[in-house]
Short mmCIF file of C-alpha atoms and ligand atoms in Angstrom, two decimals:
data_model
loop_
_atom_site.label_atom_id
_atom_site.label_comp_id
_atom_site.label_asym_id
_atom_site.label_seq_id
_atom_site.Cartn_x
_atom_site.Cartn_y
_atom_site.Cartn_z
CA MET A 68 53.86 90.65 121.94
CA THR A 69 55.89 93.91 121.97
CA TYR A 70 58.82 94.44 119.60
CA GLU A 71 61.24 93.93 122.51
CA GLN A 72 59.60 90.62 123.48
CA LEU A 73 59.67 89.39 119.88
CA LEU A 74 63.33 90.38 119.48
CA ALA A 75 64.21 88.55 122.71
CA HIS A 76 62.31 85.45 121.52
CA MET A 77 64.04 85.51 118.13
CA ARG A 78 67.45 86.07 119.74
CA ALA A 79 66.90 83.05 121.99
CA LYS A 80 66.04 80.85 118.98
CA LEU A 81 68.42 82.21 116.36
CA GLN A 82 71.56 83.38 118.21
CA HIS A 83 73.50 80.20 117.29
CA ILE A 84 72.69 80.39 113.58
CA ALA A 85 72.49 84.11 112.66
CA PRO A 86 74.41 87.30 113.58
CA ASP A 87 72.62 89.77 115.84
CA PHE A 88 72.22 92.54 113.23
CA GLU A 89 70.43 90.03 110.98
CA ILE A 90 68.12 88.99 113.83
CA GLU A 91 67.31 92.66 114.56
CA TYR A 92 66.58 93.34 110.88
CA LYS A 93 64.27 90.32 110.67
CA ALA A 94 62.59 91.09 114.02
CA LYS A 95 61.51 94.52 112.72
CA ILE A 96 59.80 92.93 109.73
CA ALA A 97 58.29 90.17 111.87
CA HIS A 98 56.86 92.77 114.29
CA GLU A 99 55.23 94.64 111.43
CA ILE A 100 53.76 91.36 110.15
CA ASN A 101 52.34 90.53 113.57
CA GLN A 102 50.67 93.95 113.80
CA LEU A 103 49.18 93.66 110.30
CA LYS A 104 48.03 90.14 111.11
CA GLN A 105 46.03 91.41 114.09
CA GLU A 106 44.57 94.40 112.22
CA ARG A 107 43.40 92.15 109.37
CA ASN A 108 42.29 89.12 111.42
CA ALA A 109 44.72 86.90 109.53
CA VAL A 110 46.27 83.58 110.46
CA ILE A 111 49.74 82.53 109.25
CA LEU A 112 50.44 78.87 108.57
CA GLY A 113 54.16 78.08 108.21
CA HIS A 114 55.57 74.89 106.75
CA ASN A 115 58.51 73.25 108.52
CA TYR A 116 60.78 74.23 105.58
CA MET A 117 60.44 77.99 106.10
CA GLU A 118 63.63 79.97 106.74
CA PRO A 119 64.49 80.06 110.48
CA ALA A 120 63.74 83.78 111.02
CA LEU A 121 60.25 83.30 109.58
CA PHE A 122 59.63 79.89 111.14
CA HIS A 123 60.47 81.17 114.63
CA SER A 124 58.55 84.47 114.49
CA VAL A 125 55.27 84.98 112.63
CA PRO A 126 53.39 81.68 112.08
CA ASP A 127 50.43 81.00 114.34
CA TYR A 128 50.92 77.35 113.47
CA THR A 129 53.86 75.46 112.02
CA GLY A 130 53.87 71.87 110.81
CA ASP A 131 53.89 69.37 107.98
CA SER A 132 51.33 69.27 105.16
CA LEU A 133 48.87 67.21 107.17
CA GLU A 134 48.98 69.37 110.30
CA LEU A 135 48.65 72.58 108.29
CA SER A 136 45.69 71.16 106.32
CA ARG A 137 44.01 70.39 109.64
CA ARG A 138 44.72 73.93 110.88
CA ALA A 139 43.36 75.38 107.64
CA ALA A 140 40.17 73.37 108.12
CA GLN A 141 39.67 74.76 111.64
CA THR A 142 40.51 78.46 111.39
CA ASP A 143 37.99 81.27 111.86
CA ALA A 144 40.36 84.01 110.61
CA ASP A 145 39.27 86.10 107.60
CA ILE A 146 42.60 85.76 105.81
CA ILE A 147 44.91 82.73 105.63
CA ILE A 148 48.53 83.46 104.68
CA PHE A 149 50.18 80.22 103.64
CA CYS A 150 53.96 80.31 104.07
CA GLY A 151 54.56 77.18 102.03
CA VAL A 152 54.09 76.24 98.38
CA GLU A 153 51.17 76.67 96.03
CA PHE A 154 49.55 73.25 96.40
CA MET A 155 49.40 73.83 100.17
CA ALA A 156 47.74 77.23 99.79
CA GLU A 157 45.35 75.71 97.27
CA THR A 158 44.39 73.02 99.76
CA ALA A 159 43.61 75.75 102.30
CA LYS A 160 41.38 77.45 99.69
CA ILE A 161 39.65 74.15 98.86
CA LEU A 162 38.73 73.93 102.57
CA ASN A 163 37.83 77.64 102.91
CA PRO A 164 36.07 78.92 99.79
CA ASN A 165 34.77 82.05 101.57
CA LYS A 166 38.09 83.15 103.06
CA THR A 167 40.90 85.07 101.41
CA VAL A 168 43.88 82.72 101.01
CA LEU A 169 47.20 84.35 100.16
CA ILE A 170 50.56 82.89 99.15
CA PRO A 171 53.47 85.35 99.51
CA SER A 172 55.16 84.37 96.21
CA GLN A 173 53.80 83.28 92.85
CA LYS A 174 56.92 81.26 92.16
CA ALA A 175 56.43 78.66 94.90
CA GLY A 176 55.62 75.59 92.79
CA CYS A 177 56.63 71.95 93.35
CA SER A 178 58.18 69.43 90.95
CA LEU A 179 55.80 66.71 92.16
CA ALA A 180 52.69 68.83 91.63
CA ALA A 181 53.98 69.73 88.15
CA SER A 182 54.54 66.06 87.24
CA ILE A 183 50.92 65.10 86.60
CA THR A 184 47.78 66.60 85.05
CA ALA A 185 44.09 65.91 85.50
CA ALA A 186 44.08 64.39 81.99
CA ASP A 187 46.82 61.94 83.07
CA VAL A 188 44.64 60.80 85.98
CA ARG A 189 41.58 60.41 83.74
CA GLN A 190 43.65 58.28 81.38
CA LEU A 191 44.83 56.02 84.21
CA LYS A 192 41.25 55.66 85.46
CA ALA A 193 40.17 54.61 81.97
CA GLN A 194 43.04 52.10 81.84
CA PHE A 195 42.23 50.67 85.29
CA PRO A 196 38.46 51.08 85.69
CA GLY A 197 37.11 50.92 89.23
CA VAL A 198 40.55 51.06 90.87
CA PRO A 199 40.58 53.70 93.66
CA VAL A 200 42.96 56.63 93.20
CA VAL A 201 45.09 57.98 96.05
CA THR A 202 46.92 61.23 95.35
CA TYR A 203 49.66 62.79 97.36
CA ILE A 204 48.68 66.24 98.64
CA ASN A 205 51.59 67.59 96.52
CA THR A 206 49.24 67.96 93.52
CA TYR A 207 47.08 70.77 92.15
CA ALA A 208 43.33 71.05 92.73
CA ASP A 209 42.29 69.73 89.30
CA VAL A 210 44.26 66.52 89.97
CA LYS A 211 42.76 66.18 93.46
CA ALA A 212 39.33 66.61 91.83
CA GLU A 213 39.89 63.42 89.80
CA THR A 214 40.87 61.31 92.78
CA ASP A 215 39.17 59.37 95.56
CA ILE A 216 41.32 60.37 98.50
CA CYS A 217 44.44 62.44 99.25
CA CYS A 218 47.32 61.50 101.49
CA THR A 219 50.41 63.17 102.89
CA SER A 220 53.78 61.76 103.87
CA GLY A 221 52.37 61.59 107.41
CA ASN A 222 49.44 59.30 106.66
CA ALA A 223 50.13 57.60 103.30
CA ARG A 224 50.19 54.09 104.72
CA ALA A 225 47.05 54.67 106.83
CA VAL A 226 45.20 56.06 103.79
CA VAL A 227 46.19 53.10 101.59
CA GLU A 228 45.20 50.61 104.29
CA SER A 229 41.90 52.41 104.94
CA LEU A 230 40.77 51.62 101.39
CA GLN A 231 41.02 47.83 101.90
CA ALA A 232 41.31 47.51 98.12
CA ASP A 233 43.17 44.73 96.27
CA THR A 234 44.63 47.29 93.88
CA ILE A 235 45.12 51.05 94.15
CA ILE A 236 46.49 53.82 91.95
CA PHE A 237 48.97 55.95 93.93
CA LEU A 238 50.08 59.27 92.37
CA PRO A 239 52.34 61.04 91.51
CA ASP A 240 55.51 60.45 93.60
CA GLU A 241 57.34 57.37 92.37
CA TYR A 242 59.51 57.12 95.48
CA LEU A 243 56.76 57.70 98.05
CA ALA A 244 54.70 55.07 96.20
CA ARG A 245 57.59 52.59 96.24
CA ASN A 246 58.15 53.26 99.96
CA VAL A 247 54.46 52.76 100.77
CA ALA A 248 54.35 49.63 98.58
CA MET A 249 57.28 48.27 100.56
CA GLU A 250 55.61 49.05 103.90
CA THR A 251 52.28 47.56 102.91
CA GLY A 252 53.76 44.57 101.06
CA LYS A 253 52.18 45.52 97.72
CA HIS A 254 53.63 44.81 94.29
CA ILE A 255 53.91 48.08 92.34
CA ILE A 256 54.13 48.81 88.60
CA PHE A 257 54.58 52.00 86.60
CA PRO A 258 52.48 51.71 83.44
CA THR A 259 54.07 54.60 81.55
CA LYS A 260 57.61 54.72 82.93
CA ASN A 261 60.13 56.18 80.42
CA GLY A 262 57.55 55.92 77.64
CA LYS A 263 57.55 52.10 77.92
CA LYS A 264 54.40 50.17 78.66
CA ALA A 265 54.56 47.71 81.57
CA ASP A 266 52.76 44.35 81.59
CA THR A 267 49.59 45.26 83.47
CA THR A 268 48.17 41.74 83.30
CA LEU A 269 50.46 40.60 86.14
CA ASP A 270 49.26 40.49 89.76
CA VAL A 271 49.41 44.23 90.37
CA GLN A 272 48.43 45.74 93.70
CA MET A 273 49.69 49.28 93.27
CA ILE A 274 49.97 51.44 90.16
CA GLY A 275 52.37 54.37 90.39
CA TRP A 276 53.45 57.42 88.39
CA HIS A 277 56.88 58.78 87.57
CA GLY A 278 56.84 62.09 89.51
CA ARG A 279 59.83 62.90 91.67
CA CYS A 280 60.74 65.57 94.17
CA GLU A 281 63.65 67.45 92.63
CA VAL A 282 65.23 67.76 96.09
CA HIS A 283 64.81 64.31 97.65
CA GLU A 284 65.66 62.39 94.48
CA LYS A 285 69.20 63.78 94.72
CA PHE A 286 70.14 62.14 98.02
CA THR A 287 72.07 58.89 97.59
CA VAL A 288 73.15 55.85 99.59
CA ALA A 289 76.74 57.01 98.96
CA ASP A 290 75.94 60.27 100.85
CA ILE A 291 74.78 58.18 103.80
CA GLN A 292 77.82 55.90 103.69
CA ALA A 293 80.16 58.92 103.60
CA VAL A 294 78.51 60.48 106.64
CA ARG A 295 78.46 57.17 108.56
CA HIS A 296 82.18 56.86 107.82
CA ASP A 297 83.15 60.47 108.68
CA HIS A 298 80.72 61.00 111.59
CA PRO A 299 80.22 57.69 113.41
CA GLY A 300 77.16 57.62 115.66
CA THR A 301 75.19 60.08 113.49
CA LEU A 302 71.55 59.06 113.04
CA ILE A 303 70.30 59.32 109.45
CA LEU A 304 66.81 60.75 108.87
CA ALA A 305 65.18 60.58 105.42
CA HIS A 306 61.88 61.98 104.17
CA PRO A 307 59.85 59.29 102.32
CA GLU A 308 60.17 61.28 99.06
CA CYS A 309 63.74 59.86 99.03
CA SER A 310 64.38 56.66 97.07
CA PRO A 311 63.59 53.32 98.80
CA GLU A 312 67.33 52.57 98.79
CA VAL A 313 68.05 55.78 100.71
CA VAL A 314 65.15 55.13 103.11
CA ALA A 315 66.38 51.57 103.69
CA ALA A 316 69.90 52.83 104.45
CA SER A 317 68.56 55.41 106.95
CA ASP A 318 67.72 55.02 110.64
CA PHE A 319 64.32 56.71 110.44
CA SER A 320 61.91 57.97 107.77
CA GLY A 321 58.81 60.10 108.20
CA SER A 322 57.03 63.36 107.42
CA THR A 323 58.84 66.59 108.20
CA THR A 324 57.14 66.80 111.60
CA ALA A 325 57.92 63.15 112.32
CA LEU A 326 61.60 63.89 111.61
CA ILE A 327 61.54 66.89 113.98
CA ARG A 328 59.91 64.79 116.74
CA PHE A 329 62.45 62.02 116.22
CA VAL A 330 65.29 64.48 116.93
CA GLU A 331 63.47 65.82 119.99
CA GLN A 332 62.80 62.35 121.37
CA THR A 333 66.18 60.67 120.80
CA ASP A 334 69.42 61.55 122.52
CA ALA A 335 72.03 61.23 119.78
CA SER A 336 74.28 64.28 119.52
CA SER A 337 74.39 64.29 115.71
CA TYR A 338 71.85 63.71 112.90
CA LEU A 339 71.97 63.79 109.09
CA LEU A 340 68.81 65.33 107.70
CA LEU A 341 67.93 64.19 104.17
CA THR A 342 65.32 66.82 103.38
CA GLU A 343 65.23 70.59 102.72
CA CYS A 344 68.22 72.17 104.43
CA ALA A 345 66.33 75.04 106.14
CA MET A 346 64.56 72.52 108.34
CA GLY A 347 67.93 71.59 109.83
CA ASP A 348 68.42 75.25 110.83
CA ASN A 349 64.97 75.27 112.44
CA ILE A 350 65.70 72.10 114.41
CA MET A 351 69.11 73.40 115.53
CA ALA A 352 67.53 76.68 116.61
CA ALA A 353 65.15 74.75 118.87
CA ASN A 354 67.72 72.11 119.97
CA PRO A 355 71.09 73.92 120.12
CA GLU A 356 72.77 70.99 121.87
CA LYS A 357 72.21 68.78 118.78
CA GLU A 358 74.26 68.90 115.61
CA MET A 359 72.29 68.68 112.37
CA LEU A 360 74.33 67.66 109.33
CA ARG A 361 72.72 68.80 106.09
CA LEU A 362 73.42 68.59 102.39
CA CYS A 363 72.63 72.21 101.63
CA SER A 364 73.82 72.10 98.03
CA VAL A 365 70.38 70.51 97.43
CA ARG A 366 67.65 73.08 98.13
CA CYS A 367 63.96 73.40 97.35
CA PRO A 368 63.83 76.47 95.07
CA HIS A 369 60.09 76.75 95.64
CA MET A 370 59.94 76.81 99.43
CA ASN A 371 62.86 79.24 99.42
CA GLN A 372 60.76 81.82 97.57
CA ILE A 373 58.90 82.61 100.78
CA ARG A 374 60.68 85.05 103.11
CA LEU A 375 59.56 87.45 105.82
CA GLU A 376 59.68 90.34 103.30
CA ASP A 377 57.25 88.56 100.96
CA THR A 378 54.97 87.67 103.86
CA ARG A 379 54.81 91.33 104.92
CA ASN A 380 53.96 92.32 101.35
CA ALA A 381 51.26 89.65 101.21
CA LEU A 382 49.53 91.32 104.17
CA ARG A 383 50.24 94.90 103.08
CA TYR A 384 48.96 94.49 99.53
CA THR A 385 46.65 91.43 99.88
CA GLN A 386 48.76 89.42 97.46
CA TYR A 387 48.80 86.82 95.97
CA GLU A 388 45.26 85.56 96.21
CA VAL A 389 44.66 81.85 95.53
CA HIS A 390 41.60 80.95 93.44
CA VAL A 391 40.16 77.51 92.69
CA PRO A 392 37.24 77.22 90.23
CA GLU A 393 34.17 76.12 92.20
CA GLU A 394 33.42 73.08 90.03
CA ILE A 395 36.95 71.76 90.69
CA ARG A 396 36.98 72.82 94.34
CA VAL A 397 33.89 70.83 95.34
CA ARG A 398 35.30 67.65 93.80
CA ALA A 399 38.77 68.20 95.25
CA LEU A 400 37.21 68.88 98.66
CA ARG A 401 35.81 65.34 98.80
CA SER A 402 39.26 63.78 98.50
CA VAL A 403 40.79 66.19 101.05
CA GLU A 404 37.94 65.70 103.55
CA ARG A 405 38.11 61.93 103.19
CA MET A 406 41.78 62.14 104.10
CA LEU A 407 41.17 64.43 107.08
CA ALA A 408 38.53 62.03 108.39
CA ILE A 409 41.25 59.39 108.80
CA GLY A 410 42.81 59.86 112.26
P1 13P D 140 55.57 67.06 104.67
O1 13P D 140 54.11 66.85 104.51
O2 13P D 140 56.26 65.86 105.27
O3 13P D 140 55.84 68.31 105.42
O4 13P D 140 56.23 67.18 103.23
C1 13P D 140 55.94 68.19 102.32
C2 13P D 140 56.95 68.30 101.27
O5 13P D 140 56.76 68.98 100.30
C3 13P D 140 58.19 67.57 101.45
O6 13P D 140 59.06 67.87 100.44
FE1 SF4 D 141 57.93 69.92 96.18
FE2 SF4 D 141 60.20 68.68 96.75
FE3 SF4 D 141 60.00 71.27 97.23
FE4 SF4 D 141 58.64 69.50 98.75
S1 SF4 D 141 60.85 69.75 98.60
S2 SF4 D 141 57.82 71.41 97.86
S3 SF4 D 141 58.12 67.95 97.21
S4 SF4 D 141 59.91 70.28 95.18
#
């Protein structure tokens, strides 16, 4: 694509949400990235939360964690640039040990991934011997290495049901676990919540952890009620990292891609998006006739580290390379591949 074609494409997508001088500035960087990408045989994977100018310009593939893991498993590029957070880039490295995997910022963590260690998982396994462990993909490689199977927000229920186990350990997101427990009709306990020990002799079908997403935990039922009052007819969309109360008060809950598809496939004129605010910009850019209400005072500080400028530097200077020790990688790979094998 020439610079002029790229600028025209970005103008078409971004004209309702950014001034033209900003689009031109971003298009110049995006063009340079696309040239470097070709020269270096690189592929760019972009999470749905990326800023609109990035999301609508340089990624070869965009999507939720599950879709991008599948793309990472299939690529034949030499370099994978992951425009997302560290656990996502790590998953790409787990699947591609012989490729160079780069993340454009070293500050793109995740409060869920930081909420649990491999030692925590080993302790739970000792406490509940033989109980299969499902971990959310929002964890680091050493945690994945201790677990039986991964899941994402897009397939959590399918993964849990695939195990056909009476009891499972589901880590580390308390709210996703509660939402999946609700969907699958399982009784859930949290053995170490707030330092207190729960009674684990009861009929327990799911054992959770106390991790939370620092973004989604902030949305409340009161936010939903206020929007329903002020904007009647608005459909409320919540990511399953929101509390079960928020999910129950919403009209639809699903992975980031499921939320995008819901907007595309329904004909309401207004939606409230209870997830990272940038995704609302991306949806509005693609669906200018729809109004996306967002609570942008709540942002993911990690996803917002990744901009076009950082992505260009990643390609220019081959930074920042993701490494996973081989002994951990091979064990983590089993739990990622088991997940990918589920449709
Ligand atoms: P998705 O897999 O739904 O894209 O979610 C990733 C995430 O980090 C949400 O906060
Ligand atoms: Fe992690 Fe929450 Fe940010 Fe997603 S939105 S990357 S779960 S901190």
